[in-house]
mmCIF file of N, CA and C in Angstrom:
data_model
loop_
_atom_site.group_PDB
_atom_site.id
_atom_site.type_symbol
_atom_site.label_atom_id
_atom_site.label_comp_id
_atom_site.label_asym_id
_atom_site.label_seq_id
_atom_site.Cartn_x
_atom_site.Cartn_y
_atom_site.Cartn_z
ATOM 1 N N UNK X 1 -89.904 -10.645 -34.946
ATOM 2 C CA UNK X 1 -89.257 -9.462 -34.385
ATOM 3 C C UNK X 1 -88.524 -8.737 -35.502
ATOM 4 N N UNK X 2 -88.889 -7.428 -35.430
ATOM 5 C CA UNK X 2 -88.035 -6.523 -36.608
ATOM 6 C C UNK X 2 -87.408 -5.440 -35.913
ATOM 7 N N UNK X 3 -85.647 -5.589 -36.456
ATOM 8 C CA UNK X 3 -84.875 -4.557 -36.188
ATOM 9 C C UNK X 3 -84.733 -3.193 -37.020
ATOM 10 N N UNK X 4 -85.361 -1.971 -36.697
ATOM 11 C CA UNK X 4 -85.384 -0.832 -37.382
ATOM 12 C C UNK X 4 -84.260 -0.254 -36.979
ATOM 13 N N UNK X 5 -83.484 -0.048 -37.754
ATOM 14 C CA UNK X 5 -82.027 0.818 -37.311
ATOM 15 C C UNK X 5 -82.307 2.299 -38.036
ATOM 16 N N UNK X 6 -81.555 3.653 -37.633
ATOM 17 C CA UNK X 6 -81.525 4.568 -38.425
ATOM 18 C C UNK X 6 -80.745 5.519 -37.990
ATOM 19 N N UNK X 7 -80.454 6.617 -38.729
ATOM 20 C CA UNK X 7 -78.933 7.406 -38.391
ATOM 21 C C UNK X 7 -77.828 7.329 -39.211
ATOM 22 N N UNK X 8 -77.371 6.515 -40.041
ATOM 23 C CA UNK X 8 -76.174 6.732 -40.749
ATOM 24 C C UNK X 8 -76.410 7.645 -41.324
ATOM 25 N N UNK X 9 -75.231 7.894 -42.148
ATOM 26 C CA UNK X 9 -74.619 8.713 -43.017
ATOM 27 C C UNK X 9 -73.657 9.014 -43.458
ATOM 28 N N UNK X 10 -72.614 10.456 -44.105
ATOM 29 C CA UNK X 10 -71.938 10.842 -44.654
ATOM 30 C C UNK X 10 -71.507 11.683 -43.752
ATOM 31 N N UNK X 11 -69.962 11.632 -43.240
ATOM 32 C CA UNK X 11 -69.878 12.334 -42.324
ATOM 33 C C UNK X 11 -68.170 12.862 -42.511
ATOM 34 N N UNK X 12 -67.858 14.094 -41.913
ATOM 35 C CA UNK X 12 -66.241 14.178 -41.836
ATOM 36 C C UNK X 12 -65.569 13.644 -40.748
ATOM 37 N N UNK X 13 -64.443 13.287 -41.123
ATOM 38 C CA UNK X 13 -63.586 12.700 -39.899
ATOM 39 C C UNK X 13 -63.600 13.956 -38.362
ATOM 40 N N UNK X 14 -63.572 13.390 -37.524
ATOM 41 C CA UNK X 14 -63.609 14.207 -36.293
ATOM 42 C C UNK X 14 -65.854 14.580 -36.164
ATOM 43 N N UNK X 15 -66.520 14.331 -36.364
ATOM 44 C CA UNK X 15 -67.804 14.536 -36.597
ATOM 45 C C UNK X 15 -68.371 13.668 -35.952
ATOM 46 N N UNK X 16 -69.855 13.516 -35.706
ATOM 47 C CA UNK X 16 -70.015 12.743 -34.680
ATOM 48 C C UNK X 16 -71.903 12.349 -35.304
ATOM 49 N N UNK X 17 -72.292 11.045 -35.294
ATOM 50 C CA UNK X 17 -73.912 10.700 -35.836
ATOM 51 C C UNK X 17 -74.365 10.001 -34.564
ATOM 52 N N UNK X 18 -75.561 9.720 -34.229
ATOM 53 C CA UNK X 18 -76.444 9.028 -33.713
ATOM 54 C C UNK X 18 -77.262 7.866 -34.258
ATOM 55 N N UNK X 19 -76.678 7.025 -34.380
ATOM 56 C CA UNK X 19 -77.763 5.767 -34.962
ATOM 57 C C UNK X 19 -78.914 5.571 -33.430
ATOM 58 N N UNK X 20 -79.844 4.961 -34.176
ATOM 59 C CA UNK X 20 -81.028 4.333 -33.268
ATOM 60 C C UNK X 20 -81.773 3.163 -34.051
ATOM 61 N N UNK X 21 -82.241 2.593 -33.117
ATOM 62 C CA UNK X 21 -82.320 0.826 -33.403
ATOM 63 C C UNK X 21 -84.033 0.810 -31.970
ATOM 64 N N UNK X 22 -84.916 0.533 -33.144
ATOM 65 C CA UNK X 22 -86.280 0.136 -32.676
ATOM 66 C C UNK X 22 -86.552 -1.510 -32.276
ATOM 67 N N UNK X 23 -86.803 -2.507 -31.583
ATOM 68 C CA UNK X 23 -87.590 -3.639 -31.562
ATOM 69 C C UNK X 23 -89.181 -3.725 -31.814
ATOM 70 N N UNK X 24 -89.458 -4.469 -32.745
ATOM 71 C CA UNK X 24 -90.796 -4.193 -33.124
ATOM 72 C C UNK X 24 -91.284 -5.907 -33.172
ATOM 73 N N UNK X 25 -92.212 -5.854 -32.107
ATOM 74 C CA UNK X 25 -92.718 -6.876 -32.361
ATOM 75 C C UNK X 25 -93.215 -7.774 -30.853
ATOM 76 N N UNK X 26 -93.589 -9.552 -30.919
ATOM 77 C CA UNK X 26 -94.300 -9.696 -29.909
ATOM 78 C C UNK X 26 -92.957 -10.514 -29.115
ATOM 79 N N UNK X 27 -92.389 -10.484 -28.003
ATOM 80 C CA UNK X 27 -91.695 -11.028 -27.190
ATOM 81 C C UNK X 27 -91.882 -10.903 -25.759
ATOM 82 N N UNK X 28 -91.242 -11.754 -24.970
ATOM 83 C CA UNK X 28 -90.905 -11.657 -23.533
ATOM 84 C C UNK X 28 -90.475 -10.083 -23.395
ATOM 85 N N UNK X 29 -89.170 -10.203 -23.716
ATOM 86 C CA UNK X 29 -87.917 -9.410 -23.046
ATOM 87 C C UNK X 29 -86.421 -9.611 -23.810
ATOM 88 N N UNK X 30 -86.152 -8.514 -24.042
ATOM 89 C CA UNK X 30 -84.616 -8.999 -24.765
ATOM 90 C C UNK X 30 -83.365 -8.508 -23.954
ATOM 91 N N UNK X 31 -82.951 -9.655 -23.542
ATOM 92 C CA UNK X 31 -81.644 -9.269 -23.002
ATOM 93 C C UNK X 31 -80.279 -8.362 -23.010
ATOM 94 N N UNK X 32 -79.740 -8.846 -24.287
ATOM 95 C CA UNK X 32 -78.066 -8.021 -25.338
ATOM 96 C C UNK X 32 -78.703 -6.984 -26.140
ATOM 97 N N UNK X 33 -78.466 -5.969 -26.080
ATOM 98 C CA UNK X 33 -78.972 -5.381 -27.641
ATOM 99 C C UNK X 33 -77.916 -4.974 -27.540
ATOM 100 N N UNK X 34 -77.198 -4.492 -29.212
ATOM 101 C CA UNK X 34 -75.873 -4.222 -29.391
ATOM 102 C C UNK X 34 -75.650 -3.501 -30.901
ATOM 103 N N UNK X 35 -74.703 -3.817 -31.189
ATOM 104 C CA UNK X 35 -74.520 -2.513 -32.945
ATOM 105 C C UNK X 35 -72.811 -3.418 -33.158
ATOM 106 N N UNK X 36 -72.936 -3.872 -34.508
ATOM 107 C CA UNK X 36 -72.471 -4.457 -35.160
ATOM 108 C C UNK X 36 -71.789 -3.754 -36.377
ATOM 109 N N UNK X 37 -70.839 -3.982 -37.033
ATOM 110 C CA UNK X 37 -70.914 -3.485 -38.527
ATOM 111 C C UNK X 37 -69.687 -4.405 -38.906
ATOM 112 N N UNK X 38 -70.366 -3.686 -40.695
ATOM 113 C CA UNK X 38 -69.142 -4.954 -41.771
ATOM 114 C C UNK X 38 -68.692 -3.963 -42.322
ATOM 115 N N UNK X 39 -66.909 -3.816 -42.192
ATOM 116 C CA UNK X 39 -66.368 -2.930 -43.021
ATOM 117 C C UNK X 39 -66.166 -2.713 -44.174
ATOM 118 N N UNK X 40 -65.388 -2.368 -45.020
ATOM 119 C CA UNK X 40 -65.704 -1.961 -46.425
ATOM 120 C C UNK X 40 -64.580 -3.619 -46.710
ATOM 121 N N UNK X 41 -63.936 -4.046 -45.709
ATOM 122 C CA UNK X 41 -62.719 -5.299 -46.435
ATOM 123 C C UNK X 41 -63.971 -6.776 -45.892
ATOM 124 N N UNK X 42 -64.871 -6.099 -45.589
ATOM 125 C CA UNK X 42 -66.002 -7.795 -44.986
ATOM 126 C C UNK X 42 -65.411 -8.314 -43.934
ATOM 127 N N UNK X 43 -65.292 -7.329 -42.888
ATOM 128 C CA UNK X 43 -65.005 -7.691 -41.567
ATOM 129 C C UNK X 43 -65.753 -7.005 -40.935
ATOM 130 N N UNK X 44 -66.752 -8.192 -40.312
ATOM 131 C CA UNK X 44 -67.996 -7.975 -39.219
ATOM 132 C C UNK X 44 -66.895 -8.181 -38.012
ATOM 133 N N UNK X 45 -67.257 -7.120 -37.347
ATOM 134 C CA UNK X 45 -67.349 -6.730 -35.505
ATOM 135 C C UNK X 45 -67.966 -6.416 -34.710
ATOM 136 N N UNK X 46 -67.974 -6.527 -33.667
ATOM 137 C CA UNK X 46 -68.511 -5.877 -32.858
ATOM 138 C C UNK X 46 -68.266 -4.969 -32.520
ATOM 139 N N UNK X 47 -69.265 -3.577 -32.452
ATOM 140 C CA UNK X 47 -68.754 -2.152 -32.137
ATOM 141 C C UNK X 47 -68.946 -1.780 -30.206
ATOM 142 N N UNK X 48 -70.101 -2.376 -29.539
ATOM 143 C CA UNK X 48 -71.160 -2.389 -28.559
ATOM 144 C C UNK X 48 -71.908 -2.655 -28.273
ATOM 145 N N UNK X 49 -72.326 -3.635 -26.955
ATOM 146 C CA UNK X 49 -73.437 -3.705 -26.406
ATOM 147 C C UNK X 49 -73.865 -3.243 -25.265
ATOM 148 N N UNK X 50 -74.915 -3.463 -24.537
ATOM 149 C CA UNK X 50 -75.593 -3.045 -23.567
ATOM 150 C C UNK X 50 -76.786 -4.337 -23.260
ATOM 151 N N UNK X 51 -76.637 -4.638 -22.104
ATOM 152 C CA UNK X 51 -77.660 -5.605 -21.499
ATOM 153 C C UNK X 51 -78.726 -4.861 -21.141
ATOM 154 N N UNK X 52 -79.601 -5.466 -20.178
ATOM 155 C CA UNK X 52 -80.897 -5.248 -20.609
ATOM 156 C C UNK X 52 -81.034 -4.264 -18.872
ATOM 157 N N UNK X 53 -79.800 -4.431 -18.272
ATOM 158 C CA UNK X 53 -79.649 -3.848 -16.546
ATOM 159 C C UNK X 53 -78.771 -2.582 -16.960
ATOM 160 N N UNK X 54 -78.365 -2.524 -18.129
ATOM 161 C CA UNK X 54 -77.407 -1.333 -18.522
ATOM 162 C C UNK X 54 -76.290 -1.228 -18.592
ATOM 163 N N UNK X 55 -75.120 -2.302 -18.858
ATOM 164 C CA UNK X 55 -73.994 -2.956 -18.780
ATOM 165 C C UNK X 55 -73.472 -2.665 -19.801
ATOM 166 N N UNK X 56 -72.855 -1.450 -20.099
ATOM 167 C CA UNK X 56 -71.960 -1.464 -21.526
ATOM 168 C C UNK X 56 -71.252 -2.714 -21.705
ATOM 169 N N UNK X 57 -70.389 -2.446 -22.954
ATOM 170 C CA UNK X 57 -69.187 -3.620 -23.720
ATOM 171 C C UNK X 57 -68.935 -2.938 -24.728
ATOM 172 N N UNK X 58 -67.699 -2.518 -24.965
ATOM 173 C CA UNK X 58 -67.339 -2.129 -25.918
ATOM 174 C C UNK X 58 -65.911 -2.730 -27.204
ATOM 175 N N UNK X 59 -65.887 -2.575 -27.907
ATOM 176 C CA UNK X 59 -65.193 -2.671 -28.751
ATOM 177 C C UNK X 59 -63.732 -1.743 -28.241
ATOM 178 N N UNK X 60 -62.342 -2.276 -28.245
ATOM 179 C CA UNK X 60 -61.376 -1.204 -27.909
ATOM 180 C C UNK X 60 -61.274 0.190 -29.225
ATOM 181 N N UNK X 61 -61.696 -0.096 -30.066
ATOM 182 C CA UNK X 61 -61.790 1.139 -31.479
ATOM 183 C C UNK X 61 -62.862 1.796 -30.622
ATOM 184 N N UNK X 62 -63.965 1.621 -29.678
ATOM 185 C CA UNK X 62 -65.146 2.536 -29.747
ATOM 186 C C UNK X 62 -64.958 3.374 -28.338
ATOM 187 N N UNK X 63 -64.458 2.539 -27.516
ATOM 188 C CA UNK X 63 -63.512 3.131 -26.114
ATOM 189 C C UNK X 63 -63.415 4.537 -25.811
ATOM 190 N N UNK X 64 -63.668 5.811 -25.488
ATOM 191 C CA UNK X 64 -63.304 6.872 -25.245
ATOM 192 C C UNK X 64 -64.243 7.461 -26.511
ATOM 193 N N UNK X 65 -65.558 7.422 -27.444
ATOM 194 C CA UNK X 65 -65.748 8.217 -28.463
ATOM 195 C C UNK X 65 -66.943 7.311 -29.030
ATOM 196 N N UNK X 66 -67.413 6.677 -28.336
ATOM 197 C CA UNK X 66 -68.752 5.740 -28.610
ATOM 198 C C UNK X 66 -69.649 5.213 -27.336
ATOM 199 N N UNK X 67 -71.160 6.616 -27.648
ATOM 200 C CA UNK X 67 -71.800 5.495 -25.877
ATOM 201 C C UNK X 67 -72.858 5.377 -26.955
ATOM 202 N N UNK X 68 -73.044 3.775 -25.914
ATOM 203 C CA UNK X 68 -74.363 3.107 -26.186
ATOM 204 C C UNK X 68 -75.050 3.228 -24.873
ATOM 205 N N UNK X 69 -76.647 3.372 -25.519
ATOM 206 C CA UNK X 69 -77.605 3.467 -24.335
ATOM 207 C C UNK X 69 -78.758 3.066 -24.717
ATOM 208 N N UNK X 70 -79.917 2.200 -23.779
ATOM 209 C CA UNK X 70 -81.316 1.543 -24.269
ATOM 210 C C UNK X 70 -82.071 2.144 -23.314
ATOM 211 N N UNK X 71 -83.359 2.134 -24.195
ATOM 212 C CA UNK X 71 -84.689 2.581 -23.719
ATOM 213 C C UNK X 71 -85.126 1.197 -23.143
ATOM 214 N N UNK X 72 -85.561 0.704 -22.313
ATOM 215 C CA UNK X 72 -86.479 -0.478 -22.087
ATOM 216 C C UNK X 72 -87.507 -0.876 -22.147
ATOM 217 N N UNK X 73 -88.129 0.692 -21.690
ATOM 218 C CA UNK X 73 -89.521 0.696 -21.890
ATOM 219 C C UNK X 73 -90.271 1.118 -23.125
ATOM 220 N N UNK X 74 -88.901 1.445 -24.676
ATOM 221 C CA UNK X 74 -89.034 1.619 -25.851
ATOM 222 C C UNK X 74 -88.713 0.406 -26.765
ATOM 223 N N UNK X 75 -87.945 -0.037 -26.134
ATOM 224 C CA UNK X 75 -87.209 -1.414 -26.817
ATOM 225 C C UNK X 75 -86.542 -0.849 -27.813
ATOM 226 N N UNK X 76 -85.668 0.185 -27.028
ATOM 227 C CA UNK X 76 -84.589 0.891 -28.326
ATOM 228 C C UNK X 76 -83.480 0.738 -27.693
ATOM 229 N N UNK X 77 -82.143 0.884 -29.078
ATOM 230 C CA UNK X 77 -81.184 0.941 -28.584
ATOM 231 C C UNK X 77 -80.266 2.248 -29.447
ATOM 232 N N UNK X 78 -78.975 3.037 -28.783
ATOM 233 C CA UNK X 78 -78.893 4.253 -29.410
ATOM 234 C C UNK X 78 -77.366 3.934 -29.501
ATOM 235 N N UNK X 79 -76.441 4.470 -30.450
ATOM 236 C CA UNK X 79 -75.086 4.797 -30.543
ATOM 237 C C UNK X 79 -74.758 6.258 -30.818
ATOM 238 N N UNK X 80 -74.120 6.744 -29.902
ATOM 239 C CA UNK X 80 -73.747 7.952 -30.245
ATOM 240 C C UNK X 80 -72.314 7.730 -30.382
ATOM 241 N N UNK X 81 -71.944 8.054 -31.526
ATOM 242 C CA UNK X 81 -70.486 8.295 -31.906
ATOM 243 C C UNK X 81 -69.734 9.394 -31.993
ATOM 244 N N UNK X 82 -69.227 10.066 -31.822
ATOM 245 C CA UNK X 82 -68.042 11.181 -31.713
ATOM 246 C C UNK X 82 -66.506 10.906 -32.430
ATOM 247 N N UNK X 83 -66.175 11.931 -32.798
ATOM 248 C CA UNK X 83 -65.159 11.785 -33.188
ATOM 249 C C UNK X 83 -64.775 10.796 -34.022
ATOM 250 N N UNK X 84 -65.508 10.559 -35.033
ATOM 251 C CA UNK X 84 -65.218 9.613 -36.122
ATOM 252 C C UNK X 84 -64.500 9.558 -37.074
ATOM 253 N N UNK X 85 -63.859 8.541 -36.900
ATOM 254 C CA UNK X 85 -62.807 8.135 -38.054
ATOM 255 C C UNK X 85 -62.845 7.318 -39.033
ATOM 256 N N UNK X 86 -62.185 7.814 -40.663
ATOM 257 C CA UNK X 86 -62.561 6.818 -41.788
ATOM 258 C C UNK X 86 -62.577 5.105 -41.477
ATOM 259 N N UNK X 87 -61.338 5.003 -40.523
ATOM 260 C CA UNK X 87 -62.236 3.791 -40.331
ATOM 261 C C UNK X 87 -63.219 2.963 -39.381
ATOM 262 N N UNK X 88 -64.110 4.000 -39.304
ATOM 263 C CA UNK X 88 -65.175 3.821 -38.607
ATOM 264 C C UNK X 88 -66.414 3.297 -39.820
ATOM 265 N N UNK X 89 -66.006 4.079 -41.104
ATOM 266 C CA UNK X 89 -66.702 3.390 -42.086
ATOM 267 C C UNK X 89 -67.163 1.944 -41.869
ATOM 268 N N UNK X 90 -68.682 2.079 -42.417
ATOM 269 C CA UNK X 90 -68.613 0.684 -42.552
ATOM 270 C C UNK X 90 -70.223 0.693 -42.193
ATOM 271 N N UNK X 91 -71.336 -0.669 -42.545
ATOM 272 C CA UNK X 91 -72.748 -1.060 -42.556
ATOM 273 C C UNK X 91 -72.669 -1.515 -40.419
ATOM 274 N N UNK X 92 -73.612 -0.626 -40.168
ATOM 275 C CA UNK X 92 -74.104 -0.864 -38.776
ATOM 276 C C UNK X 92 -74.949 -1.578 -38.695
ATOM 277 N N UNK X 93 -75.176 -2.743 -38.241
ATOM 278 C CA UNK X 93 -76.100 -3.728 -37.207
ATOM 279 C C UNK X 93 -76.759 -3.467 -36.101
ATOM 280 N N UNK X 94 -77.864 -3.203 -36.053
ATOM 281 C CA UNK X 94 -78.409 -3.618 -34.616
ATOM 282 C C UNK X 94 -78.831 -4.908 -34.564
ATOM 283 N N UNK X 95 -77.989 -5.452 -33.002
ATOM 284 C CA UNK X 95 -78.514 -6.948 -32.628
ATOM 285 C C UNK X 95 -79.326 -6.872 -31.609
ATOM 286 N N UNK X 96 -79.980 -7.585 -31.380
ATOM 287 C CA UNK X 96 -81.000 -8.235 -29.803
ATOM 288 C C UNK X 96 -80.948 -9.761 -29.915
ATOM 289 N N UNK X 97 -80.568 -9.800 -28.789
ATOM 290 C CA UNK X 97 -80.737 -11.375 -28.003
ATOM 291 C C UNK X 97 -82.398 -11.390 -27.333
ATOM 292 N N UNK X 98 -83.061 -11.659 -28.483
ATOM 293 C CA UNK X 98 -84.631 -11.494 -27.644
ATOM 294 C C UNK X 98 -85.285 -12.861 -27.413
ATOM 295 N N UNK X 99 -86.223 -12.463 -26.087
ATOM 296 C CA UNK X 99 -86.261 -13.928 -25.524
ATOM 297 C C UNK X 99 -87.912 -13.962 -25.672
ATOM 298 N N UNK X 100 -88.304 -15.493 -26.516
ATOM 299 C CA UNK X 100 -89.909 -15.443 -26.906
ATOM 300 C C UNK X 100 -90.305 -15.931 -26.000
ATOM 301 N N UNK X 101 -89.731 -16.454 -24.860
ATOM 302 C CA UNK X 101 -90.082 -16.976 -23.378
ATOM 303 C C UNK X 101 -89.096 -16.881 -22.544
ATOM 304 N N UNK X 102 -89.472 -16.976 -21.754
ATOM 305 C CA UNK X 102 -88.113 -17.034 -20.525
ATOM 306 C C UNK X 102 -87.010 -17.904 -20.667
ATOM 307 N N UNK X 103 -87.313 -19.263 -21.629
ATOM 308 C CA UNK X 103 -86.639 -20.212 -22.044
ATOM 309 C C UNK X 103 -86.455 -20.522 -23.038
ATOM 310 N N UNK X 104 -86.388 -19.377 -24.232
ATOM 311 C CA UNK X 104 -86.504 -19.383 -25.329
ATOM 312 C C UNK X 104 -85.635 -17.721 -25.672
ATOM 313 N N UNK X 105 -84.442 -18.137 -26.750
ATOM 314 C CA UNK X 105 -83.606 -17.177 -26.982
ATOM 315 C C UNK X 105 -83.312 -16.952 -28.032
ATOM 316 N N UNK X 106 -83.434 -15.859 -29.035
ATOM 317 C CA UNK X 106 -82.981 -15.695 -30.165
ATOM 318 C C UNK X 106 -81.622 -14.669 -30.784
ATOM 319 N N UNK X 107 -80.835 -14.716 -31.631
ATOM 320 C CA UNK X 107 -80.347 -13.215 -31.564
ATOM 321 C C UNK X 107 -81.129 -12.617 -33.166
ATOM 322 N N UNK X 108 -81.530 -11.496 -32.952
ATOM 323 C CA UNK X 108 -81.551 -11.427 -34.540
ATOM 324 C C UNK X 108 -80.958 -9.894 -34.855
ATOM 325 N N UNK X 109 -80.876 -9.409 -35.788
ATOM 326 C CA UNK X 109 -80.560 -8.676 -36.760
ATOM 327 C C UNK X 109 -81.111 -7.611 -37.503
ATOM 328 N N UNK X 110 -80.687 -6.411 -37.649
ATOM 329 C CA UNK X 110 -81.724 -5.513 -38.526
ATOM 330 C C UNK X 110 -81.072 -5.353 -39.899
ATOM 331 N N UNK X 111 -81.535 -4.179 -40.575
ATOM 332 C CA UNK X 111 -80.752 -4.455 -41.806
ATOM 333 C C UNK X 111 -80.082 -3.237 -42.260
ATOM 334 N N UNK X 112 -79.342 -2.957 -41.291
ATOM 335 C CA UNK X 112 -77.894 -2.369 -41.809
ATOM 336 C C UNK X 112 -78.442 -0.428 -42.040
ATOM 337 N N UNK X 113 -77.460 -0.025 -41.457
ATOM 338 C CA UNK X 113 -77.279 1.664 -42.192
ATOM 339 C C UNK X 113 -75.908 2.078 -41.770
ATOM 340 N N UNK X 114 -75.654 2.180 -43.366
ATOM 341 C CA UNK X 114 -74.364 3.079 -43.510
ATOM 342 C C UNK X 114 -74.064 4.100 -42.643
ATOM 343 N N UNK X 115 -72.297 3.940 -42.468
ATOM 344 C CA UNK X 115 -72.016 5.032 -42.036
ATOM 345 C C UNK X 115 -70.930 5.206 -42.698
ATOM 346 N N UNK X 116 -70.643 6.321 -43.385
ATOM 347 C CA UNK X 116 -69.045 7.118 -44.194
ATOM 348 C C UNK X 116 -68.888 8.057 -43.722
ATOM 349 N N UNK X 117 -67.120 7.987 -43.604
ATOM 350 C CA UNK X 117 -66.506 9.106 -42.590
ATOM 351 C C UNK X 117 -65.389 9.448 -43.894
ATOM 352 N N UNK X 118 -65.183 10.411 -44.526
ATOM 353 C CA UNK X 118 -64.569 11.001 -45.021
ATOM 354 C C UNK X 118 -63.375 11.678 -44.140
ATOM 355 N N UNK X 119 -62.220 11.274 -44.839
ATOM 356 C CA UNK X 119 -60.885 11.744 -44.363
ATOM 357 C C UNK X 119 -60.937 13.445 -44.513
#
């Protein structure tokens, strides 16, 4: 399974990007998909997820100025951010909890796209 993420960038504070996050590959069904990042001090968090019925979770930083939303029948997952702040900086993750059987669970990982928010 390969996580295609895309969307970062260079952005001003108060500005707003769209990341998107592809699943590529042979599975069941993936449950969590979500968006991750490591800040510029190497602190991985969690920004958001979304289950596979449409169940946000958010991060309290992403609260009021971050929706997540999945395709199912794309095996995508999307962040729209608003109103971004420098420290919003930081390498984005897309995760999936994908399942190679009904009884079989993985989480994995894509590989990262920047996002910089200039003060």
């Amino acid at each position: 399974v390969q996580l295609q993420a895309s969307g970062g960038g260079l952005v001003q504070a108060g500005g707003s990007l769209r990341l998107s996050c592809a699943a590529k590959g042979s599975f069941f069904g993936i449950r969590l998909m979500g968006w991750h990042r490591q800040t510029p001090s190497n602190q991985r968090e969690l920004v958001a997820e979304i289950t596979n019925g449409g169940e946000p979770n958010y991060a309290d930083s992403a609260k009021g100025r971050f929706t997540i939303s999945r395709d199912n029948a794309k095996n995508m997952v999307y962040l729209q951010m608003n109103n971004l702040q420098p420290e919003d900086t930081g390498v984005y993750y897309c995760t999936a909890d994908v399942m190679a059987t009904p009884w079989e669970e993985h989480e994995h990982r894509g590989q990262g796209t920047l996002v910089t928010v200039s003060s």
